Structures are given as C-alpha cells and as structure tokens.
Tab-separated table of C-alpha atoms and ligand atoms in Angstrom:
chain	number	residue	atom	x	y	z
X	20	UNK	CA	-33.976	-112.284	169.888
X	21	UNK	CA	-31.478	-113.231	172.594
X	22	UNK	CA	-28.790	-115.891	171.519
X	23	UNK	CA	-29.697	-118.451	174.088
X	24	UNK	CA	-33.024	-118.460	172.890
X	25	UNK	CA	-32.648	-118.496	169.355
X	26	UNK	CA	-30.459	-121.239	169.687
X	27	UNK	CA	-33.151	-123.584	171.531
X	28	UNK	CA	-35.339	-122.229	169.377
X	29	UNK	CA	-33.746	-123.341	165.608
X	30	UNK	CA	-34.884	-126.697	164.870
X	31	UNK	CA	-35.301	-128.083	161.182
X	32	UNK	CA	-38.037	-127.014	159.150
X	33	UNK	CA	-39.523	-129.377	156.919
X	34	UNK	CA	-42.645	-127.967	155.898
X	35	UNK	CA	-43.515	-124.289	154.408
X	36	UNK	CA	-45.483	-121.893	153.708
X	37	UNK	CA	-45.420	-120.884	150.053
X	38	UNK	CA	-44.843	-117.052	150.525
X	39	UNK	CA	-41.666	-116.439	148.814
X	40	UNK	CA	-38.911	-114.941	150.877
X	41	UNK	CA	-37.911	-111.427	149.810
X	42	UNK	CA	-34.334	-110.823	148.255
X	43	UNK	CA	-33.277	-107.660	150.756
X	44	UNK	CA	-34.288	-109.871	153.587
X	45	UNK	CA	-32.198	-113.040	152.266
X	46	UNK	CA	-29.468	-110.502	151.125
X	47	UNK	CA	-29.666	-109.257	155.114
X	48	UNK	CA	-29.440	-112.830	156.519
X	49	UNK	CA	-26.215	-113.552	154.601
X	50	UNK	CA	-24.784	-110.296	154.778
X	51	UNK	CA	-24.303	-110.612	158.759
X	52	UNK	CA	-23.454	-113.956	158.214
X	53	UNK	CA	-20.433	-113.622	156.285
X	54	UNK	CA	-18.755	-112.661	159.713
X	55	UNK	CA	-18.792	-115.920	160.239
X	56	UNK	CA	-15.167	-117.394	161.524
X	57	UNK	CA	-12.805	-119.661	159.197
X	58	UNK	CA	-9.620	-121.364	159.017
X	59	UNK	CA	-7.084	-118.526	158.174
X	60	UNK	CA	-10.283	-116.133	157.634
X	61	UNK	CA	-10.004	-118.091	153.977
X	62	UNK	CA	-13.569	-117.779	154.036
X	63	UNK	CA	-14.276	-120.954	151.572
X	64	UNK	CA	-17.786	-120.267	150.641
X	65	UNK	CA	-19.188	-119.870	147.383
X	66	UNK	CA	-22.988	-118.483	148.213
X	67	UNK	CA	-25.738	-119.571	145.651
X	68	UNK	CA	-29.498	-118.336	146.507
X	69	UNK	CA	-32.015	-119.694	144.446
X	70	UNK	CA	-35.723	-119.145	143.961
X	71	UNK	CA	-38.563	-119.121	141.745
X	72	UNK	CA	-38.125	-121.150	138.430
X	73	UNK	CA	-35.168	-122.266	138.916
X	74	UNK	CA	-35.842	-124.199	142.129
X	75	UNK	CA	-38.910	-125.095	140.587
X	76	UNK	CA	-36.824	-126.569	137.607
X	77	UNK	CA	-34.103	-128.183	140.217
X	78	UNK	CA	-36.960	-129.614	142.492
X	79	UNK	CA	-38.911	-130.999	138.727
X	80	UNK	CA	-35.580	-132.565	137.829
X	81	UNK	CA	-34.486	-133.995	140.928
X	82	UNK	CA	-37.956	-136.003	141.109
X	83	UNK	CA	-38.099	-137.236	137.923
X	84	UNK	CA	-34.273	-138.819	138.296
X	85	UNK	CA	-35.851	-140.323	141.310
X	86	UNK	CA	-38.591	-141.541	139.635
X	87	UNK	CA	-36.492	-142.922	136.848
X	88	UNK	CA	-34.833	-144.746	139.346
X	89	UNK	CA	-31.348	-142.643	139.017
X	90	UNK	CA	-29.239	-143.217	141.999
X	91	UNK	CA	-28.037	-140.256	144.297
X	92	UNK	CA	-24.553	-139.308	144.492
X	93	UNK	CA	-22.953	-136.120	146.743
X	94	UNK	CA	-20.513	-133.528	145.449
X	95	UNK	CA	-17.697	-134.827	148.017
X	96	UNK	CA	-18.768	-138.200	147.628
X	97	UNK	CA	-21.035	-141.150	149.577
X	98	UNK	CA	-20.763	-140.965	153.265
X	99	UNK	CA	-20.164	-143.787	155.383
X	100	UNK	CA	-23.309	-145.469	156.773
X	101	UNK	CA	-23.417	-145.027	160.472
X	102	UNK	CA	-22.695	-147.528	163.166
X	103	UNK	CA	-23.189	-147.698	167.076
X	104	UNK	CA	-24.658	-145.030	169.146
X	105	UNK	CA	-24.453	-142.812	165.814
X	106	UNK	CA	-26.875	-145.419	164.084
X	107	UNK	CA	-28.899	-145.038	167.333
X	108	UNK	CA	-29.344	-141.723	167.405
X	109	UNK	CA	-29.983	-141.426	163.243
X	110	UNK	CA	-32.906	-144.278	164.459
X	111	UNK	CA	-34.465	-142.308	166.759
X	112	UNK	CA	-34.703	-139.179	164.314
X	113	UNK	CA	-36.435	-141.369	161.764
X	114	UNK	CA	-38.587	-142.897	164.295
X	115	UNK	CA	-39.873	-139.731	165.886
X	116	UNK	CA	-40.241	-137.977	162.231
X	117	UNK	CA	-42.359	-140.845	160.644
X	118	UNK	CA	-44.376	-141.243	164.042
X	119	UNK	CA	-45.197	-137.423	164.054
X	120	UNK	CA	-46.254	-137.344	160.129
X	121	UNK	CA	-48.348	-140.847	160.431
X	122	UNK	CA	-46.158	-142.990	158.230
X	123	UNK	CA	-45.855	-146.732	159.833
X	124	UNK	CA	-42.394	-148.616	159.751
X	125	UNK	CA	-43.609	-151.002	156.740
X	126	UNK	CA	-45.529	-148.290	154.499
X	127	UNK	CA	-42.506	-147.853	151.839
X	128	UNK	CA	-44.640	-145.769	149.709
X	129	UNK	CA	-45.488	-143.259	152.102
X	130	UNK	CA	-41.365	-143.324	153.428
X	131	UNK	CA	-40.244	-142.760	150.028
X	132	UNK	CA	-42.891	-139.784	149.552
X	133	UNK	CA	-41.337	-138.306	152.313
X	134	UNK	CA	-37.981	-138.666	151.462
X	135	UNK	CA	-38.773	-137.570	147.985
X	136	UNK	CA	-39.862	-134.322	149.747
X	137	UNK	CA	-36.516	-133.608	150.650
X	138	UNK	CA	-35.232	-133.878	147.264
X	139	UNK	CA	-37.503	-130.601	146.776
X	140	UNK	CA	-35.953	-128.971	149.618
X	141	UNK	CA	-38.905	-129.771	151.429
X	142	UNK	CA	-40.819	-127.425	148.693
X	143	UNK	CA	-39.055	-124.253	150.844
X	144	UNK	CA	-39.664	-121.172	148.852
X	145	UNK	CA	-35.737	-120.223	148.739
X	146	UNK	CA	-32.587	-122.258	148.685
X	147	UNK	CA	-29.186	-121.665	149.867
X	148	UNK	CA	-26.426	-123.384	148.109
X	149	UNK	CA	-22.923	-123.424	150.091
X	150	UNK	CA	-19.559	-124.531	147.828
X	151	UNK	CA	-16.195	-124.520	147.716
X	152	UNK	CA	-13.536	-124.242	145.357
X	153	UNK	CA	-12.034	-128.180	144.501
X	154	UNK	CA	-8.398	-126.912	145.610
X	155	UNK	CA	-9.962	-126.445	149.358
X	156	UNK	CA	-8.938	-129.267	152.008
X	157	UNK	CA	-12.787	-130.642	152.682
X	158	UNK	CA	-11.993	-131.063	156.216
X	159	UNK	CA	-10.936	-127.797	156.890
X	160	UNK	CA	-13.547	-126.111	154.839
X	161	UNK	CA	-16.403	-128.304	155.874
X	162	UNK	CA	-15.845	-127.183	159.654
X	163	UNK	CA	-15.919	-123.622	158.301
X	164	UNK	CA	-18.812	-123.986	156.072
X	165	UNK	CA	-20.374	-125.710	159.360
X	166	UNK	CA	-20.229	-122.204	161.457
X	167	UNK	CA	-21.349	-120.179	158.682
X	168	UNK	CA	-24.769	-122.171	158.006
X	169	UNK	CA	-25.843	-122.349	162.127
X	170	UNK	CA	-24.866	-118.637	162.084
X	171	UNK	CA	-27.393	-118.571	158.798
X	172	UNK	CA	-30.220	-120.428	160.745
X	173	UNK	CA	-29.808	-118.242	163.807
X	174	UNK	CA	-29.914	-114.869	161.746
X	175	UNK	CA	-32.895	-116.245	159.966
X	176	UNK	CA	-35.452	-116.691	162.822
X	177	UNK	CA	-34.726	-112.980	163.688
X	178	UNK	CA	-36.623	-112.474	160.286
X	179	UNK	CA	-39.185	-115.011	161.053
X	180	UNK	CA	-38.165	-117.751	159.437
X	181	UNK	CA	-37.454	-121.423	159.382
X	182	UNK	CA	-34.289	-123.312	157.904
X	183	UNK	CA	-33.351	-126.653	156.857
X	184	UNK	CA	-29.876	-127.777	156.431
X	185	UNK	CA	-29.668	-130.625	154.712
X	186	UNK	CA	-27.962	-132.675	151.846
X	187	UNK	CA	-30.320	-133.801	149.600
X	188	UNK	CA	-31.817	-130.708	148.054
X	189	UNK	CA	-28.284	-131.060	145.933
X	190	UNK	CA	-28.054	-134.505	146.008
X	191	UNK	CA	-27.853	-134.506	142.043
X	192	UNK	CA	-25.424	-131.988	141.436
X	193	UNK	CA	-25.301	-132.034	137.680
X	194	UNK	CA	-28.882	-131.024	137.668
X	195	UNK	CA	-28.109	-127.893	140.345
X	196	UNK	CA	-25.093	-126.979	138.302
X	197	UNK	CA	-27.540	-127.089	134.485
X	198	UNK	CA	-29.346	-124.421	136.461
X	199	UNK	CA	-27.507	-122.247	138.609
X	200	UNK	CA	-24.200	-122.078	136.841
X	201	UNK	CA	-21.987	-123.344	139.608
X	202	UNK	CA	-19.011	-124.499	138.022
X	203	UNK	CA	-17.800	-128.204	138.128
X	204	UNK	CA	-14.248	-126.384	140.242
X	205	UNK	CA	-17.001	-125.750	143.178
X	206	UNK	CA	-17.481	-128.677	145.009
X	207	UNK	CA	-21.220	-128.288	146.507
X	208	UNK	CA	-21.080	-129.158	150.069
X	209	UNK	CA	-24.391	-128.614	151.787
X	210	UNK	CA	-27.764	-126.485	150.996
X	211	UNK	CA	-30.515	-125.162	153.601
X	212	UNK	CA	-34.154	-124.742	152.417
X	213	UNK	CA	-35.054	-121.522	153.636
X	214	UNK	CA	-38.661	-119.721	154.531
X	215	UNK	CA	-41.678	-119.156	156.499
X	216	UNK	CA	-42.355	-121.742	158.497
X	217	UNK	CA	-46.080	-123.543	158.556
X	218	UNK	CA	-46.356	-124.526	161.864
X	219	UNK	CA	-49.085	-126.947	161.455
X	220	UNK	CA	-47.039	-129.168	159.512
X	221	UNK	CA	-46.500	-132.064	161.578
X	222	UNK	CA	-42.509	-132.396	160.527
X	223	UNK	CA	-42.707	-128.863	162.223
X	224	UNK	CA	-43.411	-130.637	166.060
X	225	UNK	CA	-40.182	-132.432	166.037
X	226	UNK	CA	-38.057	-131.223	168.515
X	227	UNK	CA	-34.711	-133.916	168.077
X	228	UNK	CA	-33.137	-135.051	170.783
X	229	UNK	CA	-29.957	-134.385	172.730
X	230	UNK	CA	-27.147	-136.573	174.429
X	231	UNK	CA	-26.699	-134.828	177.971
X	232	UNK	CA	-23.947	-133.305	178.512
X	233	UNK	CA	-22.821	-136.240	180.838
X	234	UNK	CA	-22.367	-138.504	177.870
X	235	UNK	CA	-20.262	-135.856	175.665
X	236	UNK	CA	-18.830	-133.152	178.243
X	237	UNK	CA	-15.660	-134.373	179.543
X	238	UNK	CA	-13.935	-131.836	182.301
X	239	UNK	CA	-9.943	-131.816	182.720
X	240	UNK	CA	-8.501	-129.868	185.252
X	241	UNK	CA	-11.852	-128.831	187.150
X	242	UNK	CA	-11.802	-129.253	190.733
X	243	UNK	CA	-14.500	-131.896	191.738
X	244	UNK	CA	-16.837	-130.420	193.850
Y	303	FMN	C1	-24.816	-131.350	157.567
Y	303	FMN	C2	-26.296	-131.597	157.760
Y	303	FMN	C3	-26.996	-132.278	156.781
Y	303	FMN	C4	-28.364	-132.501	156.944
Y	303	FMN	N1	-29.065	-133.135	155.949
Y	303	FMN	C5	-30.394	-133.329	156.105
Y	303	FMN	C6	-31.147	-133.918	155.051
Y	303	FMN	O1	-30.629	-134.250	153.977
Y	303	FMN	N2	-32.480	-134.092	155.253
Y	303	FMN	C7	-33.101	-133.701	156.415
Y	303	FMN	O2	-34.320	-133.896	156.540
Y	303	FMN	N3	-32.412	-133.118	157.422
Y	303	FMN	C8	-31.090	-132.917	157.286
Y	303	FMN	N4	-30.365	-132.306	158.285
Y	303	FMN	C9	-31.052	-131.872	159.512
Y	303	FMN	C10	-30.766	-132.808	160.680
Y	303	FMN	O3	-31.511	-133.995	160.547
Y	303	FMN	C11	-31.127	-132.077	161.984
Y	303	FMN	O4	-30.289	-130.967	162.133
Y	303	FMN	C12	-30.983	-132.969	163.212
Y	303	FMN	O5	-31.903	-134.033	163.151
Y	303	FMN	C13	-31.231	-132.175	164.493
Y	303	FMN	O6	-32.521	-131.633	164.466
Y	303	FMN	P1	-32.790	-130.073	164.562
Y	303	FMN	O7	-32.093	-129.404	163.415
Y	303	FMN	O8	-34.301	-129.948	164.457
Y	303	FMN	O9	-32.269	-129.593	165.871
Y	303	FMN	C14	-29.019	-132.065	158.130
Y	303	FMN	C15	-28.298	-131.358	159.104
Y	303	FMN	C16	-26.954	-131.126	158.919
Y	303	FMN	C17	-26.204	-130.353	159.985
C-alpha cells in the first residue's frame, strides 16, 4: 500500500471481527516497526502482545471493577480534562461516535455500554501493550512511544487489519500486570486493540475530523505568493 494512502486510510477501529490474529503476522507488524525513531535511539518500549485467555481474563476483570463501581486510574497518572478548542474538538468526536452507533445525548445506559466496550479493547482479538521503564523521562518517551504505535497502525493495514490506540484497555493496570507479568518498574503508557476489522460496525463509519491546515500550519520564511 502506498504511504499516502495508508495514512488516510488508518482510522480507529472500534468494532471486530472475532478471527484471532495470527502470531507470525503480529510478530511481522512489530518487527518492522521497531525501526521506529527515538530520542537517542533509546528505544523506550517494552512490547506486550496479548491474546486469547488472557485478554479474555483482562477484559472479565476490567468489567467487573467497573461494575463494582471501582474508579479508573492510568499508569502515568489522570490527565487534565480538556478546555477550549481541545474540549471542542473531544465534543465533536463524541457527538459523531454516539450519532453513528444510535445512542442519544441523555441515554446514560447505552453511553456507559459503550464506554464499557472500550474497557475490553473494544473486544479486538489481540492487544498491544506499550511500556516503559519508571527511570524514563515520560515526555521524552511518550513522543517516542507516539511514532512507534502510528508506524504500528500503518504496518497493520498492509496485513488487513484495523487498530485502535487507546487508553482504556489498561486503564486498571494492576489487573493487566496480575496477568501479563509486566512489572510495577514499567510504567504502561498506551495499548492498541488490534484485528480484522468488521466493517459493518457502525463505530467503523467514523471518519474524525481534521483542523485545516490554515488553523495549525504556520509558514516562516516562505515567500508569499
Ligand atoms: C494516545 C491516544 C489515546 C487514545 N485513547 C482512546 C481511547 O481510550 N478510546 C478510544 O475510543 N479511542 C482512543 N483513541 C483514538 C482517538 O480517539 C482517535 O485517534 C481520534 O479520535 C482520531 O480518530 P482516528 O484515529 O479515527 O483518525 C486514542 C488515540 C490516541 C492517539
């Protein structure tokens, strides 16, 4: 696939088909992916793939904190709540998302299924868990870990199939750790759901929005035409 296209092409997958993904092929992705740039070439990511039971287990565990009414806490910590244009555009994602799958503004039941989906990594056959060792400056590390999962998402569509980054799939760590062994040093900073898309999902028709490049392009130097 050319570049261009497979990078209009990736969009977030949040809904799959159950066929599991095959270990050579996810071995494959990541493999290519590793040539990913960082800081220093420090490479900070710790890779964790997970499948089968095991997600099954994380995905079981995950709901029934939520259920319990356990709140959700993040690895590196809560994240500020957004303000301005950034609150805008986070408004417009949930607006178009809920529209597309049928769920009305008021219906809190239906929103918190939903979000509850994510908890199960949208029930994605495979799992990708990025961390980094505690000793790691998160800012430099987070930008690095930031060009190795796009790169991830880009390699994967060659294959056929559809990614989600996203937080909440590890959103109670404890729980990932009890299963996959990642040690409490490794600081768990993002996951992607990973595998064949189902394209009649209706998550599957959102194509998200972009600022043009008028609003976040600015040119120094550049003769004006
Ligand atoms: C760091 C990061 C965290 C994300 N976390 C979530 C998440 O927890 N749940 C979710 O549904 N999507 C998550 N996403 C996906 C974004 O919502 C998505 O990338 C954005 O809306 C743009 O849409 P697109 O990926 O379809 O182009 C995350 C994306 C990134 C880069």
């Amino acid at each position: 696939m050319e570049l261009k296209d497979a990078i209009r092409k990736r969009i977030s997958v949040r809904g799959y088909k159950k066929d599991p993904v095959p270990e050579n092929i996810l071995s494959e992705i990541l493999e290519v992916s590793l040539r990913s740039p960082s800081a220093m070439n420090v490479q900070p990511w710790e890779i964790t793939v997970v499948t089968g039971k095991p997600l099954a287990q994380i995905c079981q565990e995950n709901m029934a904190l939520l259920q319990g009414g356990k709140m959700p806490g993040a690895d590196l910590g809560h994240a500020k709540p957004y303000e301005g244009v950034h609150k805008d555009r986070q408004r417009t994602l949930g607006f178009e998302l809920y529209g597309l799958l049928g769920i009305a503004r008021d219906n809190k039941e239906k929103r918190n299924e939903w979000m509850m989906t994510g908890f199960r990594s949208f029930d994605a056959p495979a799992v990708i868990i990025v961390s980094a060792d505690e000793s790691l400056e998160a800012r430099l590390a987070a930008s690095d870990i930031g060009g190795l999962i796009q790169t991830i998402c880009l390699v994967a569509l060659e294959y056929g199939l559809g990614t989600c980054i996203n937080g909440q799939g590890i959103l109670f760590p404890d729980v990932v750790r009890k299963v996959t062994g990642i040690p409490i040093s490794q600081k768990m900073y993002i996951c992607i759901a990973i595998g064949y898309p189902d394209w009649d999902h209706p998550a599957n028709k959102l194509i998200s929005a972009r600022e043009s490049m008028k609003t976040v392009v600015s040119w120094v130097g550049f003769e004006k035409n």
